[in-house]
CSV table of C-alpha atoms and ligand atoms in Angstrom, one decimal:
chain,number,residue,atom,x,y,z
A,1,UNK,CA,-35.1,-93.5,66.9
A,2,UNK,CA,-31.1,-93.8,66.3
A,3,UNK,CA,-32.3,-92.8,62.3
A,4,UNK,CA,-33.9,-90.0,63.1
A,5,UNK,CA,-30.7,-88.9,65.3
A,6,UNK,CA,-28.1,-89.8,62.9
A,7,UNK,CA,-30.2,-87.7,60.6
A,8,UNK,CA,-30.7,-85.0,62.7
A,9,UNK,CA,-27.0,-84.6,63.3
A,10,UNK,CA,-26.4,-84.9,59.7
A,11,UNK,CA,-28.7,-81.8,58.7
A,12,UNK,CA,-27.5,-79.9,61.8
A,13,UNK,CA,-24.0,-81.0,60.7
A,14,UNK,CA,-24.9,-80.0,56.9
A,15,UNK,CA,-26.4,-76.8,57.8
A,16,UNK,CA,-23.1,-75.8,59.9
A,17,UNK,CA,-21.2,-76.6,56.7
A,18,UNK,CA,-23.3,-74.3,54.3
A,19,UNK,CA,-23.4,-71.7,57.1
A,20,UNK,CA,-19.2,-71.8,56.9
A,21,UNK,CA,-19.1,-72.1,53.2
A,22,UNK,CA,-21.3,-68.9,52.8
A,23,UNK,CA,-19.7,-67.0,56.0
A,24,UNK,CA,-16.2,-67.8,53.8
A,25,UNK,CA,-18.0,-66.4,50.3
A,26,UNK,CA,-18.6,-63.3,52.4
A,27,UNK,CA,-15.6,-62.5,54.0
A,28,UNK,CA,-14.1,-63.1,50.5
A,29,UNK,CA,-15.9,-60.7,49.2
A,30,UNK,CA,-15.5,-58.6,51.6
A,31,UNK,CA,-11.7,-58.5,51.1
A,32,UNK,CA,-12.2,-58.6,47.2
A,33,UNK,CA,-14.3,-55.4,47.2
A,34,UNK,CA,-11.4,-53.9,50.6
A,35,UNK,CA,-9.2,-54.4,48.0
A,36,UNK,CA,-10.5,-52.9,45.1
A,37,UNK,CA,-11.3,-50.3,47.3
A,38,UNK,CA,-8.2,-49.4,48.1
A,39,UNK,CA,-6.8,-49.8,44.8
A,40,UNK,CA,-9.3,-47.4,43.4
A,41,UNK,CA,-8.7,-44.8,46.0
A,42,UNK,CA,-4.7,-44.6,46.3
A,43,UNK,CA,-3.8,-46.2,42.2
A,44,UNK,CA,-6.6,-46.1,39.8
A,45,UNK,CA,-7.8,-42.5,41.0
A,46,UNK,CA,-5.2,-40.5,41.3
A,47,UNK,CA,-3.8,-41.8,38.3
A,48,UNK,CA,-6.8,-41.3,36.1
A,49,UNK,CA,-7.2,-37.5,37.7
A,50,UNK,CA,-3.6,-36.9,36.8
A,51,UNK,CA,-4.1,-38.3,32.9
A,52,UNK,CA,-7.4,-36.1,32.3
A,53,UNK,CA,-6.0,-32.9,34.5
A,54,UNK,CA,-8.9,-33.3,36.7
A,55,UNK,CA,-6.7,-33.9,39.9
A,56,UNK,CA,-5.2,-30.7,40.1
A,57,UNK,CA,-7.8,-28.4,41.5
A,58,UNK,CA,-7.7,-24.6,42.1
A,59,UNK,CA,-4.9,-22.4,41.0
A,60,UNK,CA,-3.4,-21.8,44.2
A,61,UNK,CA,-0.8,-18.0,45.5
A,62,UNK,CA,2.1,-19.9,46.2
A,63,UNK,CA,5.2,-18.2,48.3
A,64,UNK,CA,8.2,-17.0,47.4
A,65,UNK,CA,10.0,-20.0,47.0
A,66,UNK,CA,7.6,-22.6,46.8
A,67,UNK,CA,6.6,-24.2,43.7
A,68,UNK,CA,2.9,-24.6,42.5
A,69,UNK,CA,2.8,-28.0,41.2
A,70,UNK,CA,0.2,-28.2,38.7
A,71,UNK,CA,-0.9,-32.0,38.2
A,72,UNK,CA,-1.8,-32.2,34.2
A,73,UNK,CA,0.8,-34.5,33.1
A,74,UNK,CA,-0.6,-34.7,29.8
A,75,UNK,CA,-0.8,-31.0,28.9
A,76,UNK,CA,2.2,-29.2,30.4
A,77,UNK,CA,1.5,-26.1,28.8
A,78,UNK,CA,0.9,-22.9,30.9
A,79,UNK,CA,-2.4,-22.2,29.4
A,80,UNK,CA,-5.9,-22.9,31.1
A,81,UNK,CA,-8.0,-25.6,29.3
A,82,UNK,CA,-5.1,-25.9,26.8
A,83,UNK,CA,-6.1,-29.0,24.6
A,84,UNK,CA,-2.9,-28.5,22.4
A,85,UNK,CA,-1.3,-31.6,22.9
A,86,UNK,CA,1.1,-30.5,20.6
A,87,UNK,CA,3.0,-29.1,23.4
A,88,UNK,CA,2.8,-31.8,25.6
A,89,UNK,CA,6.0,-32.9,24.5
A,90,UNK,CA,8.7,-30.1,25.6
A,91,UNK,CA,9.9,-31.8,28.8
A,92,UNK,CA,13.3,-29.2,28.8
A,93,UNK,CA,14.0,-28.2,31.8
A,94,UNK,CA,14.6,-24.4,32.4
A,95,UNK,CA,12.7,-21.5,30.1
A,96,UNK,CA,10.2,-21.7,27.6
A,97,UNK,CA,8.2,-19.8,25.4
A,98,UNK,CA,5.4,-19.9,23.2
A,99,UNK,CA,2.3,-17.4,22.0
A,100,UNK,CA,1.4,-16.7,25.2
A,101,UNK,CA,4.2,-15.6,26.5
A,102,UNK,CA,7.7,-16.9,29.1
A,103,UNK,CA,7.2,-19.8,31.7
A,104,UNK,CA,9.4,-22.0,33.8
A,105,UNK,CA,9.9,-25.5,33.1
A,106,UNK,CA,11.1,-27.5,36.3
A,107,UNK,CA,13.0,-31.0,36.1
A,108,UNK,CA,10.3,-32.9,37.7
A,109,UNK,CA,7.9,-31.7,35.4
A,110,UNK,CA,5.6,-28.9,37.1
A,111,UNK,CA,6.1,-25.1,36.6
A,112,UNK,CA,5.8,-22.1,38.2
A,113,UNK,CA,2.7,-20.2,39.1
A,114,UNK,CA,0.4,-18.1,40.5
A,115,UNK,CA,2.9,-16.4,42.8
A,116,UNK,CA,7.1,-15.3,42.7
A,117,UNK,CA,9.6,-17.7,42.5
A,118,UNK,CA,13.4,-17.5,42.8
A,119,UNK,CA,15.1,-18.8,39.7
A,120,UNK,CA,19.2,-18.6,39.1
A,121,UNK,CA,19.5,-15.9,42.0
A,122,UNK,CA,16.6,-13.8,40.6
A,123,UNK,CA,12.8,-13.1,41.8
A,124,UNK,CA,10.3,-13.8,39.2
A,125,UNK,CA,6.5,-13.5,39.2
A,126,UNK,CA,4.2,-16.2,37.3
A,127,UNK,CA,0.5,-15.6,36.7
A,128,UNK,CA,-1.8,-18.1,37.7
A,129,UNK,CA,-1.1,-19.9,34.0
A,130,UNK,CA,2.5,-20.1,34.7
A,131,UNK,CA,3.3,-17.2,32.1
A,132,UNK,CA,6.5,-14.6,33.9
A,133,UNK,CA,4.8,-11.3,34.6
A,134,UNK,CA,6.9,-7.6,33.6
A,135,UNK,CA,5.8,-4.3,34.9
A,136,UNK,CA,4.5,-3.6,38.3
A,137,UNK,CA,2.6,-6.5,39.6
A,138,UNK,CA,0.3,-5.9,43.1
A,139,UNK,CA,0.7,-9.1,45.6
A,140,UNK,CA,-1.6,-8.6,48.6
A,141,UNK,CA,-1.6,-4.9,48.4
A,142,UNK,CA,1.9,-4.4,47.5
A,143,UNK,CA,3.4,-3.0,44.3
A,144,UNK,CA,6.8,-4.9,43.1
A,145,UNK,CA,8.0,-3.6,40.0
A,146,UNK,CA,9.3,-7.1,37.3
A,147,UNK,CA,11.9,-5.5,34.6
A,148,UNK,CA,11.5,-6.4,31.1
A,149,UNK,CA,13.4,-9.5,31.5
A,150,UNK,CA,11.2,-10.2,34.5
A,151,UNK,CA,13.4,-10.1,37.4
A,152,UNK,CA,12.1,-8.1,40.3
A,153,UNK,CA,13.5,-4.8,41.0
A,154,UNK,CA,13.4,-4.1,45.0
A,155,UNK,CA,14.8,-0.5,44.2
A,156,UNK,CA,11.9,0.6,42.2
A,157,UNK,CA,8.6,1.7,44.4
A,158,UNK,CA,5.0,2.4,42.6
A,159,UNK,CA,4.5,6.6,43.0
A,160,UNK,CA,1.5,7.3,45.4
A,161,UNK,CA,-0.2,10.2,46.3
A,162,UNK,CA,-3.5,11.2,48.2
A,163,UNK,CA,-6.0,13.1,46.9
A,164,UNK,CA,-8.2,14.4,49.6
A,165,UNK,CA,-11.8,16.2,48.7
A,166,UNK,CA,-13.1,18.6,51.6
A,167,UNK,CA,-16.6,19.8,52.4
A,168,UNK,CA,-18.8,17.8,50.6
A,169,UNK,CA,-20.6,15.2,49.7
A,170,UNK,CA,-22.4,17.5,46.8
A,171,UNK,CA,-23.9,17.4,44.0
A,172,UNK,CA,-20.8,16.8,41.8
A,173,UNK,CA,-19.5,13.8,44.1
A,174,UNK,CA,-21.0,11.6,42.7
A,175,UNK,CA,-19.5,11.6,39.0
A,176,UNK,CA,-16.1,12.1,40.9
A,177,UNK,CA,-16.8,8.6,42.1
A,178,UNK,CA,-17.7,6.7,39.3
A,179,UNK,CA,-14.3,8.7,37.9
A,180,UNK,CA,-12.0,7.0,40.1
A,181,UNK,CA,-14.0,3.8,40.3
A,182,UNK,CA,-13.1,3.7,36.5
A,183,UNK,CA,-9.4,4.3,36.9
A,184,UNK,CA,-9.3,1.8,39.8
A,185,UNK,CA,-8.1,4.7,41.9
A,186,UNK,CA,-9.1,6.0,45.8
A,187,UNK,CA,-9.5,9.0,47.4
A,188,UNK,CA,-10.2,10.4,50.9
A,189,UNK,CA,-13.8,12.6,51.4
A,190,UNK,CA,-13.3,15.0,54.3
A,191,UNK,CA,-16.9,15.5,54.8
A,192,UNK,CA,-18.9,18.0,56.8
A,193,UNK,CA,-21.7,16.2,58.5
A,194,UNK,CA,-24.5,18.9,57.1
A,195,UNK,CA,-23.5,17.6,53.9
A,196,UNK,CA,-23.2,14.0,54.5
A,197,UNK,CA,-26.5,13.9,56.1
A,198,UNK,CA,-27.8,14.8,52.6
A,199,UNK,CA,-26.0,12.6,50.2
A,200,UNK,CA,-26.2,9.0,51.9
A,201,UNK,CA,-26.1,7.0,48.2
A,202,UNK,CA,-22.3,9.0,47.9
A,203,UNK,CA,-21.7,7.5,51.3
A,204,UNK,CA,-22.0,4.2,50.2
A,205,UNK,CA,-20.5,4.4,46.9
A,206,UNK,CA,-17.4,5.6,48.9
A,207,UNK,CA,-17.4,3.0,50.8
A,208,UNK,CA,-17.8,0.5,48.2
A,209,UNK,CA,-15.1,1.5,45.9
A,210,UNK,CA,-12.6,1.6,49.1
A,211,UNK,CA,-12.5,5.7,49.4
A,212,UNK,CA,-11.8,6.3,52.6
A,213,UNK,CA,-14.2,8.2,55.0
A,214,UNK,CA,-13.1,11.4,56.4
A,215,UNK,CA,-14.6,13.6,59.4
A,216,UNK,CA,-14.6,17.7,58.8
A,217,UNK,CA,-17.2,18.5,61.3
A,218,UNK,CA,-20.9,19.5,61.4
A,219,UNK,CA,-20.6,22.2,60.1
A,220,UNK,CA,-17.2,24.2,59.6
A,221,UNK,CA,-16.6,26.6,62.5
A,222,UNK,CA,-13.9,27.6,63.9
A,223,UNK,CA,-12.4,25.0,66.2
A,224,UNK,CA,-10.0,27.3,68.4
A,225,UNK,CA,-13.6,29.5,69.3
A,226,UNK,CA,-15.7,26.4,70.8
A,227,UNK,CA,-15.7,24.7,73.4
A,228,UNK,CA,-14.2,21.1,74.2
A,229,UNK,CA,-17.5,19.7,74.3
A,230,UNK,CA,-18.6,21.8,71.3
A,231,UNK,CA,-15.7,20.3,69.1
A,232,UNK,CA,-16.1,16.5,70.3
A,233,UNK,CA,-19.8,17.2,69.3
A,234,UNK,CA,-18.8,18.6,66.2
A,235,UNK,CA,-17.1,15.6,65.0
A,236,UNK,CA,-19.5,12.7,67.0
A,237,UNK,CA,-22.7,14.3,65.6
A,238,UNK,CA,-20.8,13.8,62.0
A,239,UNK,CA,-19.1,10.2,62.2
A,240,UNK,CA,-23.0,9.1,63.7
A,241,UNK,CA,-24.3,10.6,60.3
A,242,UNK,CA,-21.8,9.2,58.2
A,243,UNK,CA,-22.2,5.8,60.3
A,244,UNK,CA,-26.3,6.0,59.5
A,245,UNK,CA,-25.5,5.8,55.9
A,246,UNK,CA,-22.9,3.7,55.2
A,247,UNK,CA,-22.8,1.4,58.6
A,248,UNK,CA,-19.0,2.7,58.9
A,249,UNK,CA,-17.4,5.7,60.9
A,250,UNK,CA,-14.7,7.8,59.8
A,251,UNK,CA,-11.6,7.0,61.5
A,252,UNK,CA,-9.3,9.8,59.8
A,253,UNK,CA,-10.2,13.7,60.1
A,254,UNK,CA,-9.2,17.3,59.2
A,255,UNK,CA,-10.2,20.2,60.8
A,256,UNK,CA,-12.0,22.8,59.4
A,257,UNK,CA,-9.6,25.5,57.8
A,258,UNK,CA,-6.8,23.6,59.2
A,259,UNK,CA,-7.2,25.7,62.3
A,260,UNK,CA,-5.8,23.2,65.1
A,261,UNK,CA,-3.9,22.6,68.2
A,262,UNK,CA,-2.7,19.9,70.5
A,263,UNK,CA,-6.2,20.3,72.2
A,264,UNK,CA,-8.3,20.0,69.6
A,265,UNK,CA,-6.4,17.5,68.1
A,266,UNK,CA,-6.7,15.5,71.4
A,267,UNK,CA,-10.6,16.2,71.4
A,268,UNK,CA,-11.4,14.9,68.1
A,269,UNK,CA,-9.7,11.3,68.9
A,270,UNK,CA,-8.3,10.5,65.2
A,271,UNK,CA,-5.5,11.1,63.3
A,272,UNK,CA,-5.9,14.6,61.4
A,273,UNK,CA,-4.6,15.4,57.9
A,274,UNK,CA,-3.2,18.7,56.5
A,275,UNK,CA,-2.0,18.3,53.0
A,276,UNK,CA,1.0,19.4,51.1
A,277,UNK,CA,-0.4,20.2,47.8
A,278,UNK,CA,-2.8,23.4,47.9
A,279,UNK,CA,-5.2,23.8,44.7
A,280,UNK,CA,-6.6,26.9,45.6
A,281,UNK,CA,-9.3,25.5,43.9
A,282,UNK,CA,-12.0,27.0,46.1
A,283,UNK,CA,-10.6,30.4,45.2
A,284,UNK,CA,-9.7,30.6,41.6
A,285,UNK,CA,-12.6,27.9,40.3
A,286,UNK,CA,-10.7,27.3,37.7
A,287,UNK,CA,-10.5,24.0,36.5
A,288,UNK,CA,-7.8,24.5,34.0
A,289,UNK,CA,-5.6,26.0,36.9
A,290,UNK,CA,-6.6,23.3,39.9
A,291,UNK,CA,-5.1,21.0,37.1
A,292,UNK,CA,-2.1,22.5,36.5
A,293,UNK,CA,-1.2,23.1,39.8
A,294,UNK,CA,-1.8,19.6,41.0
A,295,UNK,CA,0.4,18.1,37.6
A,296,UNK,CA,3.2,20.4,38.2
A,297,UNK,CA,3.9,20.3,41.9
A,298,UNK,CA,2.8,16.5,42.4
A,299,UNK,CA,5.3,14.0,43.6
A,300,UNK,CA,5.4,10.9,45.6
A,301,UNK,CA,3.9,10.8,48.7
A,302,UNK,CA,1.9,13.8,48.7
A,303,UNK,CA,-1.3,14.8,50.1
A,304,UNK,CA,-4.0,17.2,47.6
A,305,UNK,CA,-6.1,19.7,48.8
A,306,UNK,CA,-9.5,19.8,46.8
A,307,UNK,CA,-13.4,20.3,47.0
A,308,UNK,CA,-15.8,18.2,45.6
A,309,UNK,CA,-18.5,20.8,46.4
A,310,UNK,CA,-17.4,23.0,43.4
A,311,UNK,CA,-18.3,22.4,39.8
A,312,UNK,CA,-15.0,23.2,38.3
A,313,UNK,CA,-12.7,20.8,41.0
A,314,UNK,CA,-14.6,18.3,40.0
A,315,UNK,CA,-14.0,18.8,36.2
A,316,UNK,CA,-10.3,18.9,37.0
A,317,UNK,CA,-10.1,16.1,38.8
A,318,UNK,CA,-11.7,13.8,36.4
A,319,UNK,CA,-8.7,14.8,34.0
A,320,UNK,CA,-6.4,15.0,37.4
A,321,UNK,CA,-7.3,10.9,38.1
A,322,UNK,CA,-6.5,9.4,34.4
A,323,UNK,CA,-3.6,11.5,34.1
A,324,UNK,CA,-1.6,10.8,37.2
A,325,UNK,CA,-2.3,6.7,36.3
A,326,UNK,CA,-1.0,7.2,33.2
A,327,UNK,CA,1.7,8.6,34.8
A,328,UNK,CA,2.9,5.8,37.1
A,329,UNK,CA,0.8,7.6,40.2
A,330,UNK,CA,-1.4,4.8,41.9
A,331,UNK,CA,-4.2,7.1,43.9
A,332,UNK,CA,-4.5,5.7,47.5
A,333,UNK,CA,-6.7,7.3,50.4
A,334,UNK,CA,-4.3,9.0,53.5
A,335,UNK,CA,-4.7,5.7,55.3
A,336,UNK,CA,-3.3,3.2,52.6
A,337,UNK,CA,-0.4,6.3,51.6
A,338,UNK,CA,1.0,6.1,55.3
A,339,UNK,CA,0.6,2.1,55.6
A,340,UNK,CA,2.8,2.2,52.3
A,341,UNK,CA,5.2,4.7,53.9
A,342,UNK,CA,5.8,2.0,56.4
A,343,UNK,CA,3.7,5.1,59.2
A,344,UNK,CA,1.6,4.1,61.5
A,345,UNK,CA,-1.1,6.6,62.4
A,346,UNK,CA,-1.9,7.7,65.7
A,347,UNK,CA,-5.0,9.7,67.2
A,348,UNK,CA,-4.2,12.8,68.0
A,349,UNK,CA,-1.4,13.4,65.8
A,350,UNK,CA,-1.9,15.5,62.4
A,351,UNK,CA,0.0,14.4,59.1
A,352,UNK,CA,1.2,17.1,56.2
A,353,UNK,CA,2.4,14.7,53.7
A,354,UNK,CA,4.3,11.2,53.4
A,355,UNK,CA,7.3,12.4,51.4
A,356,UNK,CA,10.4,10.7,52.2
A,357,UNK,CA,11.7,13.6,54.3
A,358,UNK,CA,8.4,13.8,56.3
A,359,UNK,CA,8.5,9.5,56.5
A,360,UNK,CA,11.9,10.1,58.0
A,361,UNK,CA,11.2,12.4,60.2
A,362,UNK,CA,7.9,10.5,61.4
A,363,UNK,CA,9.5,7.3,61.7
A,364,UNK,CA,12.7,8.7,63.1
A,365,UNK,CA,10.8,10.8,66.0
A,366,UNK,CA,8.4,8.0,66.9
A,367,UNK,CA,11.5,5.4,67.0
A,368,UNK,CA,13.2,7.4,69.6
A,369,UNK,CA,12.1,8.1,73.3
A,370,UNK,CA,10.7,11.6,73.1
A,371,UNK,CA,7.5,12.7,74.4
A,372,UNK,CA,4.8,12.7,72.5
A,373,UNK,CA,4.5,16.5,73.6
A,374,UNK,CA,8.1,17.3,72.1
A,375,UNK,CA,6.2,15.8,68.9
A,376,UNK,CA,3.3,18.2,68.7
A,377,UNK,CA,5.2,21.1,69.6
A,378,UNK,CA,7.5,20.5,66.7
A,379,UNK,CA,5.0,19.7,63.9
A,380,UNK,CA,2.7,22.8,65.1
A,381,UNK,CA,5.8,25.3,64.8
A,382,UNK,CA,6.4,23.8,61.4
A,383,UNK,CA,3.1,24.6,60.5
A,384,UNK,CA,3.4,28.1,62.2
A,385,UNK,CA,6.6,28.9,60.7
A,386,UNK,CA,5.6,27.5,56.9
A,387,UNK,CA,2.3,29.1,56.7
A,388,UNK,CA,0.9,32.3,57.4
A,389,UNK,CA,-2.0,31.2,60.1
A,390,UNK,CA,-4.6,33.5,58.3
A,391,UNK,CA,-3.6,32.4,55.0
A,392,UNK,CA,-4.3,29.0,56.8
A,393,UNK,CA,-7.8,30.4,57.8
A,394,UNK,CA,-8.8,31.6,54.3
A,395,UNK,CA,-6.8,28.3,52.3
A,396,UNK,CA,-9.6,25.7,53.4
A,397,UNK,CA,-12.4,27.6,53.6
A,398,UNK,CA,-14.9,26.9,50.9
A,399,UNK,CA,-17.0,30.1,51.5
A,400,UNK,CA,-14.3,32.2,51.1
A,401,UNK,CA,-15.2,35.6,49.5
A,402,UNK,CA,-12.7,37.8,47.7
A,403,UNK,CA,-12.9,40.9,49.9
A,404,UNK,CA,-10.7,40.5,52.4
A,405,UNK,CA,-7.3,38.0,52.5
A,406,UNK,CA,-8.7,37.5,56.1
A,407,UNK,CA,-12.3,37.2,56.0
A,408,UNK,CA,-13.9,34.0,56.9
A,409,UNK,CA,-17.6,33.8,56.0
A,410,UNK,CA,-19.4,30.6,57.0
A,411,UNK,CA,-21.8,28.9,54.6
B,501,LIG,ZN1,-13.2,22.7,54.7
């Protein structure tokens, strides 16, 4: 009986033993594999994504200022996928060069990219490889002009101007399109909701290529002989169509002939546009001379008068487009000319031109205290006094016909 006790005991006692030997195996284990954990996570890890370059991820837009540190410690290099490890070795601090071009070697071993930095009192710009950019480099919309030493220029500002196309869409519009889609260039479609209804594939191509969508009414009357209602429903019945096929409304207008007032301008709820620049194209369709007057006369800031609903404007302005890049000119819809101008566009107001007189002005009168009725009064007697108001009448109006200076036949 006491045997089979003691023994009893024994096993039980035995069995504790083994049970604390094992529990001690596994909490070893457990620590062994905490640790190597750890060390694989914060040691081993990083360290082997910083040898094979791995560790660095995306290029990142760094700020002025800031310094994108790029993580390949074994291939310094400013060039993506680089395997020359020839050039691992330049560790001096300050400039470099090589084939593809000027980059910034920092003390603790990164370099600039992807964004401006400020070296020695100077702004430069790096690509995303590191390389120092020259010429006019865009940053979020903005145009900064790098010398050819590459430091930035804060006096130099990119040209801009605004062509604008009335009337349409047509059967030309199209081609006009895929014209400034291929020069990387905008421009603002004044459209007459007869048309619109009619072309729905321009529309969207508009859209898509960042043109901006303008509102000319239903179908062209003369504003000052309709109604109130008449004229909200000349523009509503439009933005719905142009809405239907592109899902977007025009938010900018001009009215038809230019023929406007505080009223109407108040009716039609958006901020109208004039223009500064007169083709004539409508009348002389004349390709050669829509050309040439738009070349000669054209200067930063202003705003184009053309028709895409004619053959020959069309023809000009796919010579117009390439030429004023190649000039410096970058083509921006009325919206992105005034945002540039530092002008914020209200409804109800109309806008001639962002020249840096007519910027002054704008910014100057809408800085002050003066009623917004002291505004419109001003820029319609600048219209009145600039402009003969039938000339006015028979400058926009695509129909015109040659018999009379006067004579305003609709479509
Ligand atoms: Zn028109």
């Amino acid at each position: 009986m006491d045997r089979r006790i003691i023994q009893q005991r024994m096993k039980r006692k035995r069995r504790q033993l083994f049970m604390r030997k094992v529990m001690r195996l596994v909490s070893c284990v457990a620590a062994t594999v905490l640790v190597l954990t750890l060390l694989f996570n914060f040691v081993i890890s990083p360290l082997a994504g910083k040898i094979s370059g791995k560790g660095g991820g995306a290029v990142q837009e760094v700020k002025a200022e800031t310094v994108k540190e790029d993580e390949t410690h074994a291939d310094r290099v400013p060039v993506k996928n680089s395997g020359s490890t020839s050039k691992a070795g330049v560790m001096t601090v300050g400039w470099q060069e090589d084939e593809g071009g000027r980059w910034y070697q920092n003390a603790d071993g990164t370099f600039y990219a992807g964004g401006m930095a400020e070296i020695d009192g100077s702004t430069y710009c790096f690509d995303e490889n590191g390389y120092m950019q020259t010429g006019w480099v865009t940053i979020d919309g903005v145009d900064y002009m790098f010398n050819n030493n590459g430091v930035y220029d804060p006096n130099q500002h990119k040209k801009m101007v605004a062509l604008t196309f009335d009337d349409g869409p047509g059967q030309y519009t199209m081609e006009l399109l895929n014209c400034l889609e291929e020069n990387d260039a905008r421009a603002t479609f004044f459209m007459q909701g007869i048309n619109a209804q009619q072309y729905p594939d321009e529309i969207k191509k508009m859209k898509e290529i960042g043109c901006e969508l303008g509102n000319h009414s239903y179908d062209h009357p003369q504003l000052p002989t309709l109604s109130p209602d008449q004229v909200k429903e000349q523009f509503e019945k439009t933005s719905s169509i142009i809405e239907d096929a592109c899902g977007s409304r025009p938010t900018v207008a001009r009215t038809p002939f230019g023929l406007q007032d505080e009223d109407i301008l108040s009716y039609i709820g958006m901020p109208c546009f004039m223009w500064n620049i007169d083709t004539l194209d409508w009348k002389t369709k004349d390709a050669d001379n829509t050309y040439n007057v738009t070349m000669d006369n054209v200067s930063d800031g202003d705003i184009v008068l053309m028709h895409d609903i004619h053959e020959p404007s069309v023809q000009a302005s796919l010579r117009i487009i390439p030429a004023l890049v190649e000039q410096g000119y970058k083509l921006v819809t009325v919206s992105e000319l005034a945002r540039a101008k530092g002008v914020t566009l209200e409804a109800g107001k109309s806008y001639t031109d962002f020249c840096d007189s007519t910027v002054a002005a704008l910014l100057g009168s809408s800085s002050s205290d003066s009623s917004s009725d002291e505004e419109y009064s001003e820029e319609d007697s600048s219209y009145d006094s600039s402009e003969d108001s039938s000339e006015d009448v028979s400058v926009d109006s695509s129909s015109y016909e040659d018999s009379s200076e006067d004579a305003v036949v609709e479509e």
